Amino acid sequence: MKLTENMLQKVEGQKEKIGQLLLKHTSLSEDQLNEALQIQRESGLLIGEILLKKNYIHPHDIVKVICHQIDIPYIQEIDVDAIDVEIIQNIPINYAKNHELIPIIETQKNVTVIMTDPFNFDAINDLREIFKKDINVIVSSPLKVNDAINRVYERANKNMVQSLEDNFEDNLDLDGPIDILDAGADEAPVIRFVNSIIFRAVKERATDIHIEPYEKESVYRFRINRVMTEILRQPLKTHSAVASRIKVMAKLDIAEKRLPQDGRIPIKIAGKDIDIRLSTVPVGNGERIVMRVLEKNNNILRLENLGFHGQVLADLDDLSSRKHGVVYVSGPTGHGKTTTLFAMLDRINTPDRMIITVEDPVEYEIQGISQIQVNHKIDLSFAKALRAILRQNPDVIMVGETRDQETAEMALQASLTGHFVLSTIHTNDASSVPNRLIDMDVQPFMIASSLAGVLAQRLIRTLCKECKKPKKVTKYDLEVLGIDALPKGAELFESQGCPKCDYKGYDGVTVVCELLMINDEIRTLIINKADAGKVKKAAQRYGMKTLRHDAIEKVLMGITSVDEMVRAINVEENEEE
Ligand SMILES: [Zn+2]
């Protein structure tokens, strides 16, 4: 239990009584109190603080005294046998233990809870949310509360295993409640059990839930802060009911138990949107269930939202799902390279993949992904971090930036040993990347065998929809666009600026890009150290749309202006950064 400053102050407010109250309600002796009062006169410290430091009282003694002062019921003994196990169905045991609380009585209007800390308002709020009723608090000692938690949960667990065995697969409830905390006592035990596991995972900020069937038992483990921890075991008999219930939630085929399946479970917990990505794999004793728990936030990065579409989007999807290979995103600083990488990672952030990133700095925090921050002070460079990461054998590695031979070689090498690697690199276009790597003294054959694709991108501002209007086409416009006349029906736009766009004329950004997909012909060119121009020509023959081309298209579609195109395309990479 944590003693807050607030509590100590509260006791201190009644200086004359505190000593007497502690004498009366705790094992504090008169001599000890006098000694503390003496120290207080010299030091000016709070009396409670002194007594605690001297170990004359236990932190809980302070709470006890506060309860007497402000009339919160305090009980010495808890009648554990009188507690109905139904009442703890929706409270995970770890939650009860962490907050040292146990609900004991539920009526139509309210729920009475015994806690060690009546000022734990976070927990009281949680309970109000869970029960949707007012909460009455009674206080007892940590020893008594913990003992009650252990005994009541043990009794509940026995009941649950019994009913899971009895009910097996009937009553799986095809729809289920929308918010899992709304599941009442009338739901089937398996539903309440699965809900409580998910609730517990979210509460404990677990990123993965593993449920694995062994010879006699089904083992439940959570990954919290990258570390797997066993949380409970159940008899193997219960495994198939639990697996079926989870598959129902993900709308998977529950009859299919011999093939791996993937699915998603969108769920609400206490009003929070949670996205669970599920994968099932048949193993010896049943199906291994792995769930990745992702809290939905509003600014989820999606390639579509960033402006990728059509063939490029399809190719990026193809690249993201590879088991090995290196993909680089290139472009000037401030043109969204990292954002694109994270949108790609989000697409493949599923429970069957272990993803580790090394970044400088960590820009987005993503659940389910282990992120490492480069630290030059302690000499933790990209290369050094990468070496450490490889020992953990991840499936996907994201290296924030490639700027030296060591980092480049390790990334390419990692891909050869079965890792998928994403990184950024500084070049003006996609076709220059192989040569940039050769300039770093990387062997051409290594590049040729590992490189899967290169995306070059720029952010380009979009014309304000409120104030944009067609403009007269000038000779300069046509020159920039490299055409003699506008295609039929096409128009060029400009904007004057209006209150809506803050008189800037532009109201957002989108991406223009070129995606170089590495094929056999380009591989040969790389091995022969062909220049970027040749690589580009070959790629265009296979349908690569260049940055310039993509920008021209966006100008002709009226998304952006000729001026903006010139500005964005001609940004030169600043090598100093
Ligand atoms: Zn405007």
PDB file of N, CA, C and O and ligand atoms in Angstrom, residues 464 466-467 497-498 501, ligand 1:
ATOM      1  N   CYS A 464      -6.411  23.951 -51.035  1.00  0.00           N
ATOM      2  CA  CYS A 464      -7.584  24.118 -50.187  1.00  0.00           C
ATOM      3  C   CYS A 464      -8.857  23.932 -51.032  1.00  0.00           C
ATOM      4  O   CYS A 464      -9.040  24.583 -52.055  1.00  0.00           O
ATOM      5  N   GLU A 466     -11.784  24.767 -50.360  1.00  0.00           N
ATOM      6  CA  GLU A 466     -12.705  25.909 -50.266  1.00  0.00           C
ATOM      7  C   GLU A 466     -12.401  26.978 -51.310  1.00  0.00           C
ATOM      8  O   GLU A 466     -13.301  27.548 -51.908  1.00  0.00           O
ATOM      9  N   CYS A 467     -11.097  27.253 -51.486  1.00  0.00           N
ATOM     10  CA  CYS A 467     -10.785  28.435 -52.300  1.00  0.00           C
ATOM     11  C   CYS A 467     -10.029  28.120 -53.586  1.00  0.00           C
ATOM     12  O   CYS A 467      -9.581  29.030 -54.282  1.00  0.00           O
ATOM     13  N   GLY A 497      -6.347  31.569 -51.100  1.00  0.00           N
ATOM     14  CA  GLY A 497      -6.295  31.590 -49.643  1.00  0.00           C
ATOM     15  C   GLY A 497      -7.620  32.090 -49.105  1.00  0.00           C
ATOM     16  O   GLY A 497      -8.255  32.947 -49.725  1.00  0.00           O
ATOM     17  N   CYS A 498      -8.056  31.515 -48.004  1.00  0.00           N
ATOM     18  CA  CYS A 498      -9.333  31.907 -47.406  1.00  0.00           C
ATOM     19  C   CYS A 498      -9.241  31.621 -45.904  1.00  0.00           C
ATOM     20  O   CYS A 498      -8.279  31.006 -45.454  1.00  0.00           O
ATOM     21  N   CYS A 501      -8.371  27.977 -44.811  1.00  0.00           N
ATOM     22  CA  CYS A 501      -6.997  27.466 -44.893  1.00  0.00           C
ATOM     23  C   CYS A 501      -6.009  28.455 -44.286  1.00  0.00           C
ATOM     24  O   CYS A 501      -4.810  28.378 -44.557  1.00  0.00           O
TER      25      CYS A 501
HETATM   26 ZN    ZN B   1      -8.647  28.166 -48.650  1.00  0.00          ZN
END
